[in-house]
Short mmCIF file of C-alpha atoms and ligand atoms in Angstrom, two decimals:
data_model
loop_
_atom_site.label_atom_id
_atom_site.label_comp_id
_atom_site.label_asym_id
_atom_site.label_seq_id
_atom_site.Cartn_x
_atom_site.Cartn_y
_atom_site.Cartn_z
CA MET A 26 -12.57 37.79 8.82
CA ALA A 27 -9.93 35.43 10.19
CA THR A 28 -10.14 34.62 13.88
CA GLU A 29 -7.17 34.81 16.23
CA LEU A 30 -5.49 31.53 17.13
CA ASP A 31 -3.27 30.65 20.08
CA THR A 32 -1.22 28.23 18.03
CA GLU A 33 2.35 29.22 17.41
CA PRO A 34 3.95 28.42 14.04
CA THR A 35 5.85 25.14 14.23
CA SER A 36 8.65 26.06 11.80
CA GLU A 37 11.26 28.71 12.44
CA ILE A 38 12.78 28.42 9.02
CA ASN A 39 9.79 28.50 6.76
CA PRO A 40 9.94 31.75 4.75
CA ILE A 41 6.23 32.33 5.20
CA ALA A 42 6.74 32.38 8.98
CA ALA A 43 9.21 35.28 8.76
CA GLN A 44 7.48 37.23 6.02
CA ASP A 45 3.81 36.72 6.76
CA PRO A 46 3.08 35.44 10.26
CA SER A 47 -0.64 36.16 9.84
CA VAL A 48 -0.93 33.48 7.15
CA TRP A 49 1.74 31.19 8.59
CA ARG A 50 -0.08 31.05 11.91
CA TYR A 51 -3.00 29.32 10.21
CA ILE A 52 -0.81 27.03 8.11
CA GLY A 53 1.03 26.08 11.28
CA ALA A 54 -2.24 25.45 13.10
CA GLU A 55 -3.46 23.33 10.23
CA GLN A 56 -0.22 21.34 10.22
CA GLU A 57 -0.80 20.64 13.89
CA ARG A 58 -4.48 19.76 13.30
CA GLN A 59 -3.56 17.23 10.66
CA ALA A 60 -0.81 15.72 12.78
CA SER A 61 -2.94 15.32 15.93
CA THR A 62 -6.22 14.05 14.44
CA LEU A 63 -7.38 10.99 12.48
CA GLU A 64 -8.29 11.88 8.91
CA LEU A 65 -11.10 9.55 7.92
CA ILE A 66 -12.59 11.55 5.05
CA ALA A 67 -12.64 9.00 2.25
CA SER A 68 -11.53 11.48 -0.43
CA GLU A 69 -8.52 12.83 1.44
CA ASN A 70 -4.93 11.74 1.94
CA HIS A 71 -1.51 12.93 3.13
CA THR A 72 0.97 13.53 0.30
CA SER A 73 4.69 13.01 0.61
CA ALA A 74 7.00 15.94 1.29
CA ALA A 75 8.34 15.51 -2.25
CA VAL A 76 4.88 16.01 -3.74
CA MET A 77 4.38 19.11 -1.57
CA ALA A 78 7.82 20.48 -2.50
CA ALA A 79 7.00 20.17 -6.22
CA MET A 80 3.85 22.24 -5.60
CA GLY A 81 5.80 24.82 -3.74
CA SER A 82 8.50 25.14 -6.43
CA CYS A 83 9.49 27.80 -8.96
CA LEU A 84 7.36 26.06 -11.59
CA THR A 85 4.43 28.14 -10.39
CA ASN A 86 6.00 31.15 -12.12
CA LYS A 87 5.52 30.01 -15.69
CA TYR A 88 2.80 30.20 -18.34
CA CYS A 89 2.76 27.09 -20.53
CA GLU A 90 -0.45 27.22 -22.57
CA GLY A 91 -0.51 24.33 -25.02
CA TYR A 92 1.12 20.90 -24.83
CA PRO A 93 4.73 19.64 -24.95
CA GLY A 94 6.38 20.83 -28.17
CA LYS A 95 3.43 23.12 -28.94
CA ARG A 96 3.45 25.96 -26.43
CA TYR A 97 2.43 29.60 -26.84
CA TYR A 98 5.21 31.06 -24.65
CA GLN A 99 8.99 30.89 -24.72
CA GLY A 100 10.94 29.21 -21.97
CA CYS A 101 8.83 26.05 -21.71
CA GLY A 102 11.53 23.47 -22.49
CA PHE A 103 11.89 22.00 -19.01
CA TYR A 104 8.11 22.05 -18.60
CA ASP A 105 7.76 19.92 -21.74
CA GLN A 106 10.07 17.37 -20.13
CA ILE A 107 8.14 17.42 -16.88
CA GLU A 108 4.76 17.08 -18.57
CA ASP A 109 6.07 14.21 -20.69
CA ILE A 110 7.26 12.43 -17.55
CA ALA A 111 3.85 12.91 -15.96
CA ARG A 112 2.04 11.64 -19.06
CA ASP A 113 4.35 8.66 -19.46
CA ARG A 114 4.02 7.66 -15.82
CA ALA A 115 0.22 8.08 -15.90
CA THR A 116 -0.15 5.79 -18.94
CA GLU A 117 2.26 3.29 -17.38
CA LEU A 118 0.27 3.29 -14.13
CA PHE A 119 -3.12 2.87 -15.79
CA LYS A 120 -1.83 0.67 -18.63
CA CYS A 121 -3.34 2.83 -21.35
CA GLU A 122 -2.19 4.86 -24.37
CA PHE A 123 -2.88 8.53 -23.76
CA ALA A 124 -3.04 10.92 -20.79
CA ASN A 125 -3.90 14.58 -20.37
CA VAL A 126 -2.39 15.70 -17.04
CA GLN A 127 -3.56 19.31 -17.16
CA PRO A 128 -7.11 19.34 -15.66
CA HIS A 129 -7.15 21.48 -12.54
CA SER A 130 -9.61 19.13 -10.80
CA GLY A 131 -11.76 16.07 -11.22
CA ALA A 132 -14.83 18.18 -11.93
CA SER A 133 -12.97 20.13 -14.61
CA ALA A 134 -11.73 16.84 -16.12
CA ASN A 135 -15.33 15.70 -16.31
CA ALA A 136 -16.39 19.02 -17.85
CA ALA A 137 -13.69 18.63 -20.51
CA VAL A 138 -14.89 15.12 -21.39
CA PHE A 139 -18.48 16.38 -21.70
CA MET A 140 -17.30 19.22 -23.89
CA ALA A 141 -15.26 16.83 -26.04
CA LEU A 142 -17.85 14.09 -26.48
CA LEU A 143 -21.29 15.71 -26.15
CA GLU A 144 -23.26 18.58 -27.66
CA ALA A 145 -25.28 20.86 -25.38
CA GLY A 146 -28.60 19.17 -24.65
CA ASP A 147 -27.34 15.63 -25.21
CA THR A 148 -28.48 12.88 -22.87
CA PHE A 149 -26.11 10.96 -20.62
CA ALA A 150 -26.74 8.26 -17.97
CA SER A 151 -25.30 8.31 -14.46
CA LEU A 152 -25.98 7.56 -10.78
CA VAL A 153 -27.68 10.41 -8.95
CA LEU A 154 -25.63 12.33 -6.36
CA ALA A 155 -27.99 11.25 -3.54
CA ASP A 156 -27.20 7.59 -4.25
CA GLY A 157 -23.44 8.10 -4.19
CA GLY A 158 -22.75 9.80 -7.55
CA HIS A 159 -20.98 13.09 -8.00
CA LEU A 160 -22.27 16.61 -8.57
CA SER A 161 -20.49 16.77 -11.96
CA HIS A 162 -22.51 13.71 -13.02
CA GLY A 163 -25.72 15.65 -13.59
CA MET A 164 -26.68 17.59 -10.45
CA LYS A 165 -29.09 20.18 -11.65
CA LEU A 166 -27.07 23.23 -10.44
CA ASN A 167 -23.84 21.88 -11.93
CA PHE A 168 -22.74 22.44 -15.58
CA SER A 169 -23.50 18.79 -16.23
CA GLY A 170 -27.12 19.14 -15.23
CA THR A 171 -27.54 22.63 -16.68
CA TYR A 172 -26.19 22.14 -20.22
CA PHE A 173 -26.82 18.41 -20.64
CA LYS A 174 -29.68 16.05 -19.93
CA PRO A 175 -28.92 13.45 -17.26
CA VAL A 176 -30.96 10.29 -16.81
CA HIS A 177 -30.18 8.44 -13.62
CA TYR A 178 -30.00 4.73 -13.12
CA PRO A 179 -31.05 3.33 -9.71
CA LEU A 180 -29.50 1.12 -7.10
CA ILE A 181 -31.11 -2.15 -6.14
CA TYR A 182 -33.47 -1.57 -3.21
CA GLY A 183 -34.83 -4.46 -1.20
CA LEU A 184 -33.68 -5.35 2.26
CA ASP A 185 -33.92 -9.05 1.42
CA HIS A 186 -31.95 -8.71 -1.79
CA GLU A 187 -28.29 -9.81 -1.40
CA LYS A 188 -27.26 -6.82 -3.56
CA HIS A 189 -29.37 -4.25 -1.68
CA GLU A 190 -28.04 -0.71 -2.41
CA GLN A 191 -25.65 -1.94 -5.12
CA ILE A 192 -25.64 -0.99 -8.81
CA ASP A 193 -28.65 -2.51 -10.57
CA TYR A 194 -27.07 -3.46 -13.89
CA ASP A 195 -30.40 -4.66 -15.32
CA ALA A 196 -31.92 -1.28 -14.53
CA VAL A 197 -28.89 0.48 -16.10
CA ARG A 198 -29.45 -1.53 -19.29
CA ALA A 199 -33.22 -0.82 -19.31
CA LEU A 200 -32.68 2.91 -18.73
CA CYS A 201 -30.03 3.16 -21.43
CA LEU A 202 -32.10 1.25 -23.99
CA GLU A 203 -35.02 3.53 -23.24
CA HIS A 204 -33.21 6.87 -23.32
CA LYS A 205 -30.30 6.09 -25.72
CA PRO A 206 -27.77 8.28 -23.92
CA LYS A 207 -24.69 9.36 -25.87
CA LEU A 208 -22.50 8.76 -22.80
CA VAL A 209 -22.81 6.34 -19.87
CA VAL A 210 -20.99 7.50 -16.72
CA CYS A 211 -19.87 5.08 -14.02
CA GLY A 212 -17.63 5.67 -11.02
CA TYR A 213 -18.85 7.24 -7.78
CA SER A 214 -18.08 9.27 -4.65
CA ALA A 215 -19.80 7.24 -1.94
CA TYR A 216 -20.06 3.72 -3.35
CA PRO A 217 -18.34 1.03 -1.28
CA ARG A 218 -18.57 -1.78 -3.83
CA THR A 219 -16.58 -3.04 -6.81
CA ILE A 220 -17.67 -1.58 -10.16
CA ASP A 221 -18.15 -4.01 -13.05
CA PHE A 222 -16.65 -1.97 -15.89
CA ALA A 223 -17.00 -4.83 -18.42
CA LYS A 224 -20.75 -4.96 -17.78
CA PHE A 225 -21.04 -1.20 -18.20
CA ARG A 226 -19.22 -1.45 -21.55
CA GLU A 227 -21.62 -4.16 -22.73
CA ILE A 228 -24.54 -1.88 -21.90
CA ALA A 229 -22.89 1.15 -23.53
CA ASP A 230 -22.31 -0.88 -26.70
CA GLU A 231 -25.89 -2.15 -26.69
CA CYS A 232 -27.30 1.36 -26.62
CA GLY A 233 -24.67 2.97 -28.84
CA ALA A 234 -23.07 5.10 -26.12
CA LEU A 235 -19.52 5.87 -25.12
CA LEU A 236 -18.48 4.79 -21.61
CA MET A 237 -16.82 7.21 -19.20
CA ALA A 238 -15.41 5.90 -15.89
CA ASP A 239 -14.79 8.53 -13.24
CA VAL A 240 -12.46 6.60 -10.92
CA ALA A 241 -11.51 9.54 -8.70
CA HIS A 242 -12.07 7.60 -5.50
CA ILE A 243 -10.54 4.27 -6.47
CA ALA A 244 -7.66 5.34 -8.78
CA GLY A 245 -4.96 4.33 -6.30
CA LEU A 246 -6.61 0.92 -5.80
CA ILE A 247 -6.82 0.43 -9.58
CA VAL A 248 -3.17 1.21 -10.28
CA ALA A 249 -2.14 -1.11 -7.47
CA GLY A 250 -4.29 -3.96 -8.89
CA GLU A 251 -6.67 -3.84 -5.92
CA HIS A 252 -9.75 -2.93 -7.99
CA PRO A 253 -10.46 -4.09 -11.56
CA SER A 254 -9.24 -1.59 -14.17
CA PRO A 255 -11.66 0.48 -16.24
CA PHE A 256 -9.35 -0.34 -19.23
CA PRO A 257 -9.89 -1.71 -21.80
CA HIS A 258 -13.61 -1.23 -21.19
CA ALA A 259 -14.07 2.55 -20.77
CA HIS A 260 -13.59 4.85 -23.79
CA VAL A 261 -12.40 7.55 -21.43
CA VAL A 262 -11.34 7.59 -17.80
CA THR A 263 -11.26 10.61 -15.51
CA THR A 264 -9.82 10.83 -12.05
CA THR A 265 -8.56 13.17 -9.39
CA THR A 266 -4.96 12.74 -8.34
CA HIS A 267 -5.29 13.48 -4.61
CA LYS A 268 -7.48 10.76 -3.16
CA THR A 269 -6.27 7.13 -3.03
CA LEU A 270 -3.64 8.07 -5.66
CA ARG A 271 -2.05 10.30 -2.95
CA GLY A 272 -0.85 13.07 -5.26
CA PRO A 273 -1.50 16.80 -5.43
CA ARG A 274 -5.01 18.18 -5.74
CA GLY A 275 -5.79 17.90 -9.46
CA GLY A 276 -7.39 16.00 -12.34
CA LEU A 277 -6.32 13.58 -15.03
CA ILE A 278 -7.95 12.20 -18.22
CA LEU A 279 -6.97 8.90 -19.85
CA THR A 280 -7.96 7.01 -22.99
CA ASN A 281 -6.81 4.40 -25.47
CA ASP A 282 -8.53 6.15 -28.38
CA GLU A 283 -6.40 8.66 -30.33
CA GLU A 284 -9.38 10.52 -31.82
CA ILE A 285 -10.98 10.91 -28.39
CA PHE A 286 -7.60 12.05 -27.00
CA LYS A 287 -7.34 14.80 -29.63
CA LYS A 288 -10.83 16.02 -28.77
CA ILE A 289 -10.07 15.94 -25.07
CA ASN A 290 -6.85 17.87 -25.51
CA ARG A 291 -8.77 20.58 -27.37
CA ALA A 292 -11.48 20.59 -24.70
CA VAL A 293 -8.99 21.00 -21.84
CA PHE A 294 -7.03 23.70 -23.69
CA PRO A 295 -8.25 26.01 -25.12
CA GLY A 296 -11.78 24.72 -24.38
CA MET A 297 -11.90 24.87 -20.60
CA GLN A 298 -8.57 26.10 -19.26
CA GLY A 299 -5.79 28.54 -20.02
CA GLY A 300 -2.32 27.98 -18.60
CA PRO A 301 -1.81 24.64 -16.85
CA LEU A 302 -0.64 24.62 -13.25
CA MET A 303 2.80 23.28 -14.04
CA HIS A 304 3.88 23.07 -10.41
CA VAL A 305 0.90 20.75 -9.91
CA VAL A 306 1.75 18.79 -13.09
CA ALA A 307 5.22 18.30 -11.66
CA ALA A 308 3.73 17.16 -8.36
CA LYS A 309 1.51 14.74 -10.30
CA ALA A 310 4.67 13.34 -11.94
CA VAL A 311 6.30 12.87 -8.54
CA ALA A 312 3.19 11.19 -7.10
CA PHE A 313 2.86 8.89 -10.15
CA GLY A 314 6.52 7.95 -9.63
CA GLU A 315 5.66 6.98 -6.05
CA ALA A 316 2.62 5.01 -7.13
CA LEU A 317 4.79 3.02 -9.53
CA GLN A 318 6.85 1.73 -6.60
CA PRO A 319 6.15 -1.77 -5.16
CA SER A 320 5.46 -0.14 -1.78
CA PHE A 321 2.37 1.52 -3.24
CA LYS A 322 0.81 -1.89 -3.96
CA GLN A 323 1.28 -2.78 -0.33
CA TYR A 324 -0.26 0.58 0.66
CA ALA A 325 -3.40 -0.01 -1.42
CA LYS A 326 -3.78 -3.51 -0.02
CA GLN A 327 -3.56 -2.10 3.50
CA VAL A 328 -6.12 0.66 2.75
CA ILE A 329 -8.64 -2.04 1.87
CA ALA A 330 -7.69 -4.31 4.80
CA ASN A 331 -8.12 -1.34 7.15
CA ALA A 332 -11.50 -0.39 5.63
CA HIS A 333 -12.66 -3.94 6.02
CA ALA A 334 -11.50 -4.14 9.65
CA LEU A 335 -13.09 -0.81 10.55
CA ALA A 336 -16.36 -1.74 8.80
CA THR A 337 -16.48 -5.05 10.66
CA ALA A 338 -15.85 -3.36 14.00
CA LEU A 339 -18.48 -0.66 13.42
CA SER A 340 -21.00 -3.17 12.22
CA GLY A 341 -20.35 -5.14 15.40
CA LYS A 342 -21.37 -2.05 17.36
CA GLY A 343 -24.75 -1.82 15.62
CA TYR A 344 -24.09 0.55 12.73
CA ARG A 345 -25.59 -0.57 9.42
CA LEU A 346 -23.19 -0.59 6.46
CA VAL A 347 -24.91 0.66 3.32
CA SER A 348 -24.82 -2.19 0.76
CA GLY A 349 -23.92 -4.57 3.61
CA GLY A 350 -20.18 -3.98 3.57
CA THR A 351 -17.22 -2.60 1.64
CA ASP A 352 -14.90 -3.85 -1.11
CA ASN A 353 -12.82 -0.70 -1.35
CA HIS A 354 -11.44 2.16 0.77
CA LEU A 355 -14.70 3.52 2.10
CA MET A 356 -17.83 2.65 3.98
CA LEU A 357 -21.13 4.45 4.36
CA LEU A 358 -22.74 4.07 7.79
CA ASP A 359 -26.49 4.22 8.25
CA LEU A 360 -26.42 5.82 11.74
CA THR A 361 -30.11 5.24 12.38
CA ALA A 362 -29.56 1.54 12.95
CA ARG A 363 -27.57 2.49 16.09
CA ASP A 364 -29.77 5.37 17.15
CA ALA A 365 -32.85 6.46 15.18
CA GLU A 366 -32.38 10.10 16.26
CA LEU A 367 -28.74 10.33 15.22
CA THR A 368 -28.05 12.50 12.18
CA GLY A 369 -24.99 12.53 9.95
CA VAL A 370 -24.26 16.18 10.60
CA ASP A 371 -24.37 15.79 14.41
CA ALA A 372 -22.21 12.70 14.25
CA ALA A 373 -19.54 14.35 12.05
CA THR A 374 -19.56 17.50 14.26
CA TRP A 375 -19.17 15.59 17.50
CA LEU A 376 -16.45 13.35 16.06
CA GLU A 377 -14.47 16.34 14.84
CA LYS A 378 -14.40 17.64 18.45
CA ALA A 379 -12.92 14.27 19.43
CA GLY A 380 -10.19 14.49 16.78
CA ILE A 381 -11.83 12.13 14.31
CA VAL A 382 -12.52 13.78 10.97
CA THR A 383 -15.30 12.40 8.73
CA ASN A 384 -18.12 13.83 6.63
CA HIS A 385 -21.85 13.46 6.81
CA ASN A 386 -23.32 11.86 3.76
CA GLY A 387 -26.76 10.93 2.49
CA ILE A 388 -27.65 7.23 2.37
CA PRO A 389 -29.80 5.77 -0.43
CA LYS A 390 -33.42 6.96 0.01
CA ASP A 391 -32.32 9.14 2.93
CA PRO A 392 -35.40 10.83 4.41
CA ARG A 393 -33.22 13.68 5.71
CA PRO A 394 -31.99 16.55 3.58
CA PRO A 395 -28.36 16.76 2.35
CA ARG A 396 -27.32 19.24 5.01
CA VAL A 397 -28.45 16.82 7.73
CA THR A 398 -28.42 13.22 6.38
CA SER A 399 -28.61 9.88 8.14
CA GLY A 400 -25.18 8.72 7.05
CA LEU A 401 -21.49 9.09 7.76
CA ARG A 402 -18.87 8.40 5.06
CA ILE A 403 -15.62 6.97 6.40
CA GLY A 404 -12.46 6.06 4.48
CA THR A 405 -9.05 4.70 5.34
CA PRO A 406 -6.62 6.17 2.70
CA ALA A 407 -5.13 8.85 4.95
CA VAL A 408 -4.81 6.86 8.18
CA THR A 409 -3.18 4.05 6.19
CA THR A 410 -0.63 6.51 4.80
CA ARG A 411 0.29 7.26 8.42
CA GLY A 412 0.81 3.56 9.08
CA LEU A 413 -2.30 2.48 10.96
CA THR A 414 -3.19 -1.19 10.39
CA GLU A 415 -6.14 -3.53 10.99
CA ALA A 416 -4.94 -3.89 14.61
CA ASP A 417 -5.79 -0.22 15.22
CA MET A 418 -9.27 -0.34 13.70
CA PRO A 419 -11.22 -1.81 16.68
CA GLN A 420 -9.92 1.08 18.78
CA VAL A 421 -10.95 3.64 16.16
CA ALA A 422 -14.43 2.07 16.01
CA GLU A 423 -14.63 2.13 19.82
CA TRP A 424 -13.77 5.86 19.87
CA ILE A 425 -16.37 6.59 17.16
CA ASP A 426 -19.05 4.69 19.03
CA ARG A 427 -18.12 6.22 22.42
CA VAL A 428 -18.48 9.73 21.08
CA LEU A 429 -21.75 9.03 19.26
CA VAL A 430 -23.35 7.14 22.13
CA SER A 431 -22.45 10.06 24.44
CA ARG A 432 -24.26 12.33 21.89
CA GLY A 433 -21.32 14.69 21.76
CA ASP A 434 -20.72 15.00 25.48
CA THR A 435 -17.81 17.44 25.88
CA ASP A 436 -15.98 15.42 28.54
CA VAL A 437 -16.12 12.29 26.39
CA ALA A 438 -14.97 14.24 23.31
CA ASP A 439 -12.04 15.76 25.25
CA THR A 440 -10.99 12.35 26.61
CA VAL A 441 -11.18 10.72 23.20
CA ARG A 442 -9.34 13.64 21.62
CA GLY A 443 -6.45 13.12 24.02
CA GLU A 444 -6.35 9.35 23.31
CA VAL A 445 -6.48 10.03 19.57
CA ALA A 446 -3.62 12.54 19.86
CA ASP A 447 -1.56 9.93 21.75
CA LEU A 448 -2.12 7.40 18.95
CA CYS A 449 -1.25 9.98 16.35
CA LYS A 450 2.14 10.51 17.99
CA ARG A 451 2.93 6.89 17.18
CA TYR A 452 2.09 7.43 13.50
CA PRO A 453 3.84 10.60 12.30
CA MET A 454 2.85 12.42 9.14
CA PRO A 455 4.76 11.52 5.98
CA HIS A 456 7.94 13.53 5.52
N1 DSN B 521 -15.57 16.03 -2.94
C1 DSN B 521 -15.18 14.74 -3.35
C2 DSN B 521 -15.47 13.71 -2.33
O1 DSN B 521 -15.40 14.00 -1.16
O2 DSN B 521 -15.78 12.57 -2.67
C3 DSN B 521 -15.65 14.38 -4.67
O3 DSN B 521 -15.23 15.28 -5.57
#
């Protein structure tokens, strides 16, 4: 049951406002929430108005099962053109041969790859969710852990080790040689370090596996040249389109191998999905067009510079950075270094009250359960889209620390929320 809100809709001309004020009220309130708070969830971003307009267009009215030139409905001509633009831009961005732009999400892209390349019961290797992996990489309640057999490679553990909490490539090799997985999965959801795709390919070749890179988090950094590319190393690459890539919520599968591409196309449709969401495919095309612009390279560079500046400032206040730092757009804070009693869920809840939006996250070998955790995941893609720079990061770190040290004191949260809202006015949402 929806609760009543005081917020008034902010647009007089939006057709939803006139037709359905009950729904518009919440959309308007959400618009205001996004505008007046700092979005530091590492997997979120603010799309352009053009991307949103494509999603809100008449393309939502059409069924287009199939692929360009081979549809099962009449009237798909313009959709073929749009899907071709999206596919061409995707392959240009990732410098690869083939793209399927239809997956509804990253998890469904991963499911399609599993369906294309594995038989039920086959073994695959991945990083466990608790160490920064993803639930579609073998969590036992997910399709990937239910119908397939995951074996998980560990991180390096050892406080004295310079690569503490980073991928242990020797252990990946040993695990793969022991279990002979058919697929090796790399690419993560809470991993702040550069991934060595070439090393993963060597290991996959050694054990006779295919290599899948799920680059959902770092896709925007890759296309901007700010993280090494999974090509030519990975046999197949999956990603979402809405994180650092700054497009609509959706998935994408890429490969250089024509046989794999054919299998993936069959797995996406008719294997996993019916009609593609063509309004989202169009929005992907628009977003890919934006990512091809020189300004996107500058954006990705700034995302990393901001993450580095924020990580440095937080580390200076006594928070421990998992793996000792960050190379990409995100950092994982071990809160217990600052305050042994502090939990991830309390920290994220208190920060939200202060207008700073993050998510609680487990840290490697976290003694606390996933609903509590000892960690906080923080990322800079969204605030960078709004225009914040390294110069703003010490202030953001100071707010975070002030709220957490106060242990969620309401007066402190209210004061910080006001200061955050003032800063947000200087950095308007994209339009
Ligand atoms: N839920 C996403 C994230 O936050 O990283 C992964 O799919």
